[in-house]
Tab-separated table of C-alpha atoms in Angstrom:
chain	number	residue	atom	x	y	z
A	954	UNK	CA	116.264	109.730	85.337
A	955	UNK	CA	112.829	109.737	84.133
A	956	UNK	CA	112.397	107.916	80.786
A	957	UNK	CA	111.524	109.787	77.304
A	958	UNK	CA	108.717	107.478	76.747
A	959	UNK	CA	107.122	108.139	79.465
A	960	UNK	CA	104.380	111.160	80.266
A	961	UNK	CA	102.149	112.312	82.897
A	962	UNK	CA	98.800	111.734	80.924
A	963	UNK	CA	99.057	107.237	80.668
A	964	UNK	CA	96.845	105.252	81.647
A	965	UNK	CA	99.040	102.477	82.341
A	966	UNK	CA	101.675	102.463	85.558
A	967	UNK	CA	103.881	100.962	87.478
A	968	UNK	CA	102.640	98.190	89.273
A	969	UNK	CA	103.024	98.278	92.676
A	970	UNK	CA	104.676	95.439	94.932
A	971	UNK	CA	105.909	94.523	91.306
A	972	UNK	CA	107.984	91.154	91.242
A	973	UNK	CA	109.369	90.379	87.709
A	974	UNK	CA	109.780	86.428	89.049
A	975	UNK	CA	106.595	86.109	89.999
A	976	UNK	CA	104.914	87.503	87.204
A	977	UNK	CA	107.384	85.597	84.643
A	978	UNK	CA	106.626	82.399	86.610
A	979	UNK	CA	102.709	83.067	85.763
A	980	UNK	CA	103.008	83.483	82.785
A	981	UNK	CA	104.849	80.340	81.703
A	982	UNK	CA	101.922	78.521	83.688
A	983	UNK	CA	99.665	80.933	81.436
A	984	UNK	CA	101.110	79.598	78.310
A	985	UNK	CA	102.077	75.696	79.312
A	986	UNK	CA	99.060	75.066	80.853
A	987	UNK	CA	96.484	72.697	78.826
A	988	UNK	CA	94.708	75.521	76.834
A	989	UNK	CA	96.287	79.238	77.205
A	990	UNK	CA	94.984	81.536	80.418
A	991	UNK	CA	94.305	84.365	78.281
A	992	UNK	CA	92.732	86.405	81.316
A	993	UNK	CA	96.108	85.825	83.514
A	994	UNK	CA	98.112	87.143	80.671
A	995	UNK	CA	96.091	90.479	79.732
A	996	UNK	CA	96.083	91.024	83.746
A	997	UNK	CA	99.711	90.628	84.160
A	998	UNK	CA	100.701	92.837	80.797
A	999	UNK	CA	98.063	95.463	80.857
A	1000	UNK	CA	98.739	96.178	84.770
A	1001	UNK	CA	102.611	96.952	84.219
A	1002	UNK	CA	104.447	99.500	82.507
A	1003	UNK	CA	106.609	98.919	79.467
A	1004	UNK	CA	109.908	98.967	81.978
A	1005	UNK	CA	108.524	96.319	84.072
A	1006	UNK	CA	107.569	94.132	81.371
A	1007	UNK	CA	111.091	94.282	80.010
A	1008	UNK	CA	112.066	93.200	83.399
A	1009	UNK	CA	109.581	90.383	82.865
A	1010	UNK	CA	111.251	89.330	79.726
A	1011	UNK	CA	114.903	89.430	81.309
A	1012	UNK	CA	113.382	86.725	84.175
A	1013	UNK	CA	111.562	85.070	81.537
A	1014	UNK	CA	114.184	84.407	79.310
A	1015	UNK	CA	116.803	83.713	82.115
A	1016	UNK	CA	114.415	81.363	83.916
A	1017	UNK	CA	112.989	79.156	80.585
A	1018	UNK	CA	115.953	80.037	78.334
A	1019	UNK	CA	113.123	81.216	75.939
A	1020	UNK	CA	111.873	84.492	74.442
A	1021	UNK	CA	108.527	85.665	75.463
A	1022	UNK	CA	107.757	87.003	72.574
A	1023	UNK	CA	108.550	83.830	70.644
A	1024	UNK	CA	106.250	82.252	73.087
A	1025	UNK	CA	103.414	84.532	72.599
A	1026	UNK	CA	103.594	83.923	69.099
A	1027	UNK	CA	103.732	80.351	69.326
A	1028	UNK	CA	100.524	80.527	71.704
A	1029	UNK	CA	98.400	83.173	70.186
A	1030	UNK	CA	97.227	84.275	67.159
A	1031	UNK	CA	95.275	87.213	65.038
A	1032	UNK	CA	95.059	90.785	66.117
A	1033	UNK	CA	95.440	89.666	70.004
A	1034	UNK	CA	99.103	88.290	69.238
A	1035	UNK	CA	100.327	91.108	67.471
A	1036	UNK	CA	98.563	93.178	70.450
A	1037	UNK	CA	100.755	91.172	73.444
A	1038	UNK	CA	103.497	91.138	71.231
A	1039	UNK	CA	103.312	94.490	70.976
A	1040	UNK	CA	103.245	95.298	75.421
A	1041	UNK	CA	106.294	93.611	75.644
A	1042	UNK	CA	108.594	94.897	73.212
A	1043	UNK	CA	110.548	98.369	74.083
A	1044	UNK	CA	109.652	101.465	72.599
A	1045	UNK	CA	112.142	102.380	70.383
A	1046	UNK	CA	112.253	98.846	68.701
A	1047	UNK	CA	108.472	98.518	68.680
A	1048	UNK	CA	108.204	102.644	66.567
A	1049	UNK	CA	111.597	100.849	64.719
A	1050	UNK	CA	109.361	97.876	63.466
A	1051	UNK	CA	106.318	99.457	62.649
A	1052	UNK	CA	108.161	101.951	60.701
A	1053	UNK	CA	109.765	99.041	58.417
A	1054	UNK	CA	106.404	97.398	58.547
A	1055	UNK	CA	104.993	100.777	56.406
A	1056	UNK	CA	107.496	100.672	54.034
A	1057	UNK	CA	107.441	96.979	53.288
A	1058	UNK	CA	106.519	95.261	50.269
A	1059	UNK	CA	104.253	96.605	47.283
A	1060	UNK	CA	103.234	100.653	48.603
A	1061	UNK	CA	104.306	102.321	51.369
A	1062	UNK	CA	101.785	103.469	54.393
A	1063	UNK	CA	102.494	106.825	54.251
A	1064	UNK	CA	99.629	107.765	56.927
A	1065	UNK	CA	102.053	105.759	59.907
A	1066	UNK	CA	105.194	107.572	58.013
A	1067	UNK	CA	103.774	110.532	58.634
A	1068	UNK	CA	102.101	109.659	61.927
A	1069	UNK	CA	105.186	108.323	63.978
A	1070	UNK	CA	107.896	110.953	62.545
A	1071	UNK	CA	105.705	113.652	63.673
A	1072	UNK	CA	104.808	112.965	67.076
A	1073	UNK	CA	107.934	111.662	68.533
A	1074	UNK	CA	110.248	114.052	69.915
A	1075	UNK	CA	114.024	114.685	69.063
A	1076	UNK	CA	115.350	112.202	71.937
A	1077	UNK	CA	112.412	109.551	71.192
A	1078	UNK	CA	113.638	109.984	67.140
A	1079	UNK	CA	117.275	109.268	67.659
A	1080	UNK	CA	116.438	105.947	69.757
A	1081	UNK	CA	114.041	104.853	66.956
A	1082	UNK	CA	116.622	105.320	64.281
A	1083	UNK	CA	119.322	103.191	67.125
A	1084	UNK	CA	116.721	100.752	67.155
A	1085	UNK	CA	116.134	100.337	63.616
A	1086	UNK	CA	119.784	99.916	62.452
A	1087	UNK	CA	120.359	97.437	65.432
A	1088	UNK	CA	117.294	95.464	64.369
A	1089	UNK	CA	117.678	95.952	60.435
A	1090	UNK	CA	121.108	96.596	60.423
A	1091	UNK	CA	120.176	99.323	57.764
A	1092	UNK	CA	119.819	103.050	58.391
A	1093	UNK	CA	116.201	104.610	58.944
A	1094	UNK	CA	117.448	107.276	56.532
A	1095	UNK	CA	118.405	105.064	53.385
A	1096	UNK	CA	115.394	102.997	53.832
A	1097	UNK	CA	113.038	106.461	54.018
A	1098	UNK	CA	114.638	107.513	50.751
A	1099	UNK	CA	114.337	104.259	48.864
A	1100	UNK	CA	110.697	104.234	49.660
A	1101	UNK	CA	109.399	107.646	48.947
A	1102	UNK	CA	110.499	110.298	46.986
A	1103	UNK	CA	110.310	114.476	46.172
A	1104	UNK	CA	109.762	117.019	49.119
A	1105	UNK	CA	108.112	114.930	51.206
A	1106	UNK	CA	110.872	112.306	51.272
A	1107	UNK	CA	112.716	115.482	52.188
A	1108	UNK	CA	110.570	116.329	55.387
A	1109	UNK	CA	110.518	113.065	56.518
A	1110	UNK	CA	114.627	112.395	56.148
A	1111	UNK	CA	114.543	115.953	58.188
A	1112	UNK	CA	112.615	114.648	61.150
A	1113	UNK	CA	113.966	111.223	61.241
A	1114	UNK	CA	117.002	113.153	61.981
A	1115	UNK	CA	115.536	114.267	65.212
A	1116	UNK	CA	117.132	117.711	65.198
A	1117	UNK	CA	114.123	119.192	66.102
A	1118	UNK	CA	114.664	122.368	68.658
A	1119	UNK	CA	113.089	121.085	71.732
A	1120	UNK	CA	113.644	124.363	74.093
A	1121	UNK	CA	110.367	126.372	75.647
A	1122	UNK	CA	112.333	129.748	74.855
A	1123	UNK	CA	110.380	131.208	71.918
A	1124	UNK	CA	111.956	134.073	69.873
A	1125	UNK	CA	109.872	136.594	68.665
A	1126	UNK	CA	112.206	138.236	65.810
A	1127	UNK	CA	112.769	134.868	64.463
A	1128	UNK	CA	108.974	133.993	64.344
A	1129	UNK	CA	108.590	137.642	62.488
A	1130	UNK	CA	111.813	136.169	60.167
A	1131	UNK	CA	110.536	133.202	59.683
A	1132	UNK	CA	106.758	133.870	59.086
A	1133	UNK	CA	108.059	136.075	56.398
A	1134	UNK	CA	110.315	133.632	54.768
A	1135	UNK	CA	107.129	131.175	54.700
A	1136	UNK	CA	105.218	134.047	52.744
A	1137	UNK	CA	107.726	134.148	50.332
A	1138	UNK	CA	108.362	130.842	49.390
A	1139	UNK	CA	104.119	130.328	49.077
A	1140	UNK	CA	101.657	133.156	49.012
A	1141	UNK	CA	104.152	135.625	47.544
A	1142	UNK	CA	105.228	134.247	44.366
A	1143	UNK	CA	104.840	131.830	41.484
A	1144	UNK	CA	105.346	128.305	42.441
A	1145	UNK	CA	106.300	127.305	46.195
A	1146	UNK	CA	109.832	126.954	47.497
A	1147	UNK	CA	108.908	123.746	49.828
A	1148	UNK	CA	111.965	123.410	50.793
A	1149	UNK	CA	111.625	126.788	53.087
A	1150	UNK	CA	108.338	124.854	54.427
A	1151	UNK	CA	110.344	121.716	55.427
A	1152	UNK	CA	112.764	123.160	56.869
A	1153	UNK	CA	110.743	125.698	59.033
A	1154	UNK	CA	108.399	123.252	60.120
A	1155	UNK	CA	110.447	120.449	60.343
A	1156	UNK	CA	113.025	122.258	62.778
A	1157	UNK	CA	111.931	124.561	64.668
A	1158	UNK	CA	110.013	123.719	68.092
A	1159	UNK	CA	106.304	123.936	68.990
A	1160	UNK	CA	105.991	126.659	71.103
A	1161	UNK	CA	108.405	128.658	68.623
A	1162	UNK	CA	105.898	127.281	65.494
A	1163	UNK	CA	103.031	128.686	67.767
A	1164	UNK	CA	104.615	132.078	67.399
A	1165	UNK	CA	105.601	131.970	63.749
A	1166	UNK	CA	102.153	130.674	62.450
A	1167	UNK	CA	100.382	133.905	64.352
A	1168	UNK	CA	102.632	136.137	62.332
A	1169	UNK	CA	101.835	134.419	59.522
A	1170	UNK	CA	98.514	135.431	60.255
A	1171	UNK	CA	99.070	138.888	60.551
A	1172	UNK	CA	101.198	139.096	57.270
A	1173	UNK	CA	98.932	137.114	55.170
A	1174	UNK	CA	95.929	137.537	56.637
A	1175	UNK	CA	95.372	134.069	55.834
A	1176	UNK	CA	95.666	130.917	58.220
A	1177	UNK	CA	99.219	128.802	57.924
A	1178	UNK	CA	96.502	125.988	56.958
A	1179	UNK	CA	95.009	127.244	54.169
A	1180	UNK	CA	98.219	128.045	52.114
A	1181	UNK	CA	99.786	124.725	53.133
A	1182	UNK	CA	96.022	123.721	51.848
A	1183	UNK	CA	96.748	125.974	48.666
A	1184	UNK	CA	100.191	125.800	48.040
A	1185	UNK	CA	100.908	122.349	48.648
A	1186	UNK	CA	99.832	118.677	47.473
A	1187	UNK	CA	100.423	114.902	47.929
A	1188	UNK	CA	101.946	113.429	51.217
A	1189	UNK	CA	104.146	116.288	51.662
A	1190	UNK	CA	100.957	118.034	52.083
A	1191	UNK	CA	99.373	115.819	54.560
A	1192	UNK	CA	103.028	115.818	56.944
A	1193	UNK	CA	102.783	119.476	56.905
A	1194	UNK	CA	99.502	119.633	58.112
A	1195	UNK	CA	100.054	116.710	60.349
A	1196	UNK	CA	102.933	118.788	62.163
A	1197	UNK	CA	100.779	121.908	62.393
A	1198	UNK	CA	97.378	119.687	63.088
A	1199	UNK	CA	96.493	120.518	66.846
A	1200	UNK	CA	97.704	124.049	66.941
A	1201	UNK	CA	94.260	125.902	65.677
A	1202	UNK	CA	92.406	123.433	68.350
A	1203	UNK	CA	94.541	125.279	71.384
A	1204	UNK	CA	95.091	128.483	69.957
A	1205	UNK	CA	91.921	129.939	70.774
A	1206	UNK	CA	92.821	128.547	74.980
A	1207	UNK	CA	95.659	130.475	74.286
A	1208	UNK	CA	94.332	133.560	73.493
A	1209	UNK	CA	91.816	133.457	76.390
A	1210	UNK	CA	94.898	133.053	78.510
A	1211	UNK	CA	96.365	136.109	77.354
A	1212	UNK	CA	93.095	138.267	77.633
A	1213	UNK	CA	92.485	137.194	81.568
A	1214	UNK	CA	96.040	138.407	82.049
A	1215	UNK	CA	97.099	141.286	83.801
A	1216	UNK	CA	97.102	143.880	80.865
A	1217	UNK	CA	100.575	144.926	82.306
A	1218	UNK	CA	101.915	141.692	81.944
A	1219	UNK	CA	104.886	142.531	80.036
A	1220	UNK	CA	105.467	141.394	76.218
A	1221	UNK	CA	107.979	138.300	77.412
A	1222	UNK	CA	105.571	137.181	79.966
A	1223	UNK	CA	102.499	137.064	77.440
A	1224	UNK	CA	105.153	134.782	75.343
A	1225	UNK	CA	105.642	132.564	78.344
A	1226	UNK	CA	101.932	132.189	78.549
A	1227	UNK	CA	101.389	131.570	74.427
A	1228	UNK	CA	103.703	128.788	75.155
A	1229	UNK	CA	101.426	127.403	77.616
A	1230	UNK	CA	99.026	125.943	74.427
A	1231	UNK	CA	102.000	124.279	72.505
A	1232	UNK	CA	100.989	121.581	69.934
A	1233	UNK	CA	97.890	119.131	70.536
A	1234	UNK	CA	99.140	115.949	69.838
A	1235	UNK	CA	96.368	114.072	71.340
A	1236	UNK	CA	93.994	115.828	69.143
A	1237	UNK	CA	95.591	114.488	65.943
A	1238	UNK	CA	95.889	111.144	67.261
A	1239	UNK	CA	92.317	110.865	68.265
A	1240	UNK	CA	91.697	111.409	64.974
A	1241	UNK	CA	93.625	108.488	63.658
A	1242	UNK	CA	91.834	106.383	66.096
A	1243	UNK	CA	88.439	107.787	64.801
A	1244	UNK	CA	89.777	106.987	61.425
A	1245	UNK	CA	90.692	103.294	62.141
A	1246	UNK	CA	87.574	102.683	64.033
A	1247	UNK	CA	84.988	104.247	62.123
A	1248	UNK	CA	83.435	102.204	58.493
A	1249	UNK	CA	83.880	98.716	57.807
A	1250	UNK	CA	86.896	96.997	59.014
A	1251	UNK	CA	89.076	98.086	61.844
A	1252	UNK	CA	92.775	99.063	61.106
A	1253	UNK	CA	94.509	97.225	63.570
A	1254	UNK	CA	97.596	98.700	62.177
A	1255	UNK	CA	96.784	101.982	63.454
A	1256	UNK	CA	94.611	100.700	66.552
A	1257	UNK	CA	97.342	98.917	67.999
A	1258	UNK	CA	100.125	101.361	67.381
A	1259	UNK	CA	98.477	104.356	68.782
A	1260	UNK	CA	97.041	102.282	72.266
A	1261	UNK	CA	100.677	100.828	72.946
A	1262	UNK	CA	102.392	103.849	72.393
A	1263	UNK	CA	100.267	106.325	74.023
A	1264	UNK	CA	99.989	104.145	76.895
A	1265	UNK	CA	102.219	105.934	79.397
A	1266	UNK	CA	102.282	109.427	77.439
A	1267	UNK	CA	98.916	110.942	76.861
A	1268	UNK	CA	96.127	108.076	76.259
A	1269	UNK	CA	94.158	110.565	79.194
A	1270	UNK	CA	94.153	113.032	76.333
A	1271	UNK	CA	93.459	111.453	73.657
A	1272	UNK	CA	90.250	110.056	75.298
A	1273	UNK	CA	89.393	113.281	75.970
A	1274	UNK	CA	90.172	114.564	72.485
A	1275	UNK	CA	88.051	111.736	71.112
A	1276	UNK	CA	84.668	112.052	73.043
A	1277	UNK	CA	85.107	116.293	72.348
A	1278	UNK	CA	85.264	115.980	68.866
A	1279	UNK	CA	82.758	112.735	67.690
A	1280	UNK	CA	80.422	112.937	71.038
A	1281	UNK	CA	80.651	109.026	72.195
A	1282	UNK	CA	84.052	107.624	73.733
A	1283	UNK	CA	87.142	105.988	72.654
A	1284	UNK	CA	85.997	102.821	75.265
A	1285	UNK	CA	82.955	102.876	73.539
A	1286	UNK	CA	84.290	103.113	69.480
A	1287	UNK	CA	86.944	99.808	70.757
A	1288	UNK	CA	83.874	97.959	72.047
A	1289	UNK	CA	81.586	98.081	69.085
A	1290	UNK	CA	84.287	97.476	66.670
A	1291	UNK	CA	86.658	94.693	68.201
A	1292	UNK	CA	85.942	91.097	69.955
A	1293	UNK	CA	86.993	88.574	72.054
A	1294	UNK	CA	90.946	88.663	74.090
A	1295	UNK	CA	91.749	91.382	71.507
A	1296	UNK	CA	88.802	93.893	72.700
A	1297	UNK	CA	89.480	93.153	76.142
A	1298	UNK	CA	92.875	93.565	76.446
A	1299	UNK	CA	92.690	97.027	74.148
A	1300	UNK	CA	89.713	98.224	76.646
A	1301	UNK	CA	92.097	97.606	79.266
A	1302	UNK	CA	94.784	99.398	77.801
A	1303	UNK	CA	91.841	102.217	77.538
A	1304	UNK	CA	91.807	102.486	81.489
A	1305	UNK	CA	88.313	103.334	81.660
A	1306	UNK	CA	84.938	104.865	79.822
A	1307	UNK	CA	84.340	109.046	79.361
């Protein structure tokens, strides 16, 4: 069965000819050695994919009777640690930990709330939450309400849930239903009944969203962006437009699509082909990664999260996304702004210059 956490659009793989003892065995010498091989450990964990590096750890531990991870940390240090630490821990535990990480000690980083809750799907969100009580033997929930508060401790309890509709099949009389329910609760009357907002946006799936936002459109005449803009404020303000970020960059493809169609193509087959140009995801994340690159100071935070999990999804994309929008390339933004193991193991990670 093919894994949630992986896409088509990494730019890390399987390794082929992979041997989990081998590579385990290499590492150890890597890390005993007098001095640490830095190169042979960035070429053995930026070559193979998350599930063979958890086969790695398995031989690792069973072989030396000691946690890689443990061992990295006792070897390494700075950005680069966190970075290796990072490749070899799963998925879900790795999105569990930085999510505890942004809620921990004085403020809460609402920007990686907001990032991971609204760019992992439904299946990715319920092995997160697994993760995070088997880890912090606390629920994702009660530590997402004891950190943040109001509607937008709302919207993110509702997507930590991960009851988001993941089906293709759009519905146009809902989208009509629901468009108008979103007029009503914002442009339509005094004050905003958010909790319409959270609950449209928080549930319903992208292709269905699509849908809903052009009849918002028509009803409004206004764009679903500038009333969230308008009608909205705070964080709760900044999810919303973080779940809707990435639809106005593929709409337009969309639309193109439709008017190179047959103009018989019947009124559920235009539907299938608005559902071609769902969400862009890789849009909004290459604007993180602008974010954490650009000014003084890199966020490593951000850097590191986005790299390792985008790895085997959509890190094509998002390179692509990047150079489109700010005109030089991701490889290039890593390399002016990072040093040393660190820069080359991220550049790695990269896969290559646009």
């Amino acid at each position: 069965m093919a894994s949630i956490w992986v896409g088509h659009r990494g730019t890390v793989r399987d390794y082929p000819d992979f041997s989990p003892s081998v590579d385990a065995e290499a590492i150890q010498k890597a890390i005993r050695g007098i001095g640490t091989d830095e190169k042979m450990l960035i070429s053995i964990l930026t070559e193979r994919s998350n599930a063979q590096r958890q086969l790695i750890v398995k031989e690792y531990q069973a072989a030396y009777g000691k946690e890689l991870k443990d061992d990295l940390k006792g070897d390494l240090s700075g950005h680069f640690e966190h970075l290796m630490v990072a490749l070899v821990t799963p998925p879900a535990v790795f999105d569990a930990k930085q999510l505890k990480k942004s809620m921990k000690g004085a403020g809460t980083n609402e920007d990686a709330l907001i990032e991971i809750l609204t760019t992992r799907t439904s299946r990715q969100m319920k092995d997160i939450s697994q993760a995070y009580y088997t880890v912090y033997k606390k629920s994702l929930g009660d530590d997402i309400s004891s950190e943040t508060s109001g509607d937008f401790r709302k919207a993110l309890l509702t997507l930590a849930d991960g009851r988001r509709d993941e089906s293709l099949k759009v519905d146009e009389h809902l989208a009509k239903q629901d468009a108008q329910i979103l007029y009503k609760a914002g442009e339509n009357r005094w004050g905003t009944d958010e909790d319409k907002f959270t609950e449209i946006l928080c549930l319903r799936s992208f292709p269905q969203l699509k849908l809903t936002f052009d009849e918002y459109r028509n009803i409004s005449q206004k764009d679903i962006v500038d009333s969230i803009k308008g009608e909205l404020s705070g964080h709760f303000e900044d999810l919303l437009l973080a779940i809707e970020m990435g639809f106005h960059h593929v709409a337009q493809a969309g639309r193109e699509l439709l008017s190179s169609s047959n103009p018989s193509t019947s009124a559920s087959q235009s539907v299938g082909i608005t559902v071609n140009c769902v969400r862009n995801t890789p849009a909004f994340l290459a604007e993180r990664l602008h974010r954490a690159l650009k000014g003084i100071g890199t966020d490593e935070f951000t850097l590191n999260r986005i790299m390792v999990s985008r790895s085997e999804i959509d890190l094509l994309d998002i390179r692509t996304e990047f150079k489109k929008h700010y005109g030089y390339s991701l490889y290039s933004a890593i390399k002016s702004d990072t040093s040393g193991d660190y820069e080359i193991t991220l550049l790695k990670i990269c896969g290559g210059d646009d």
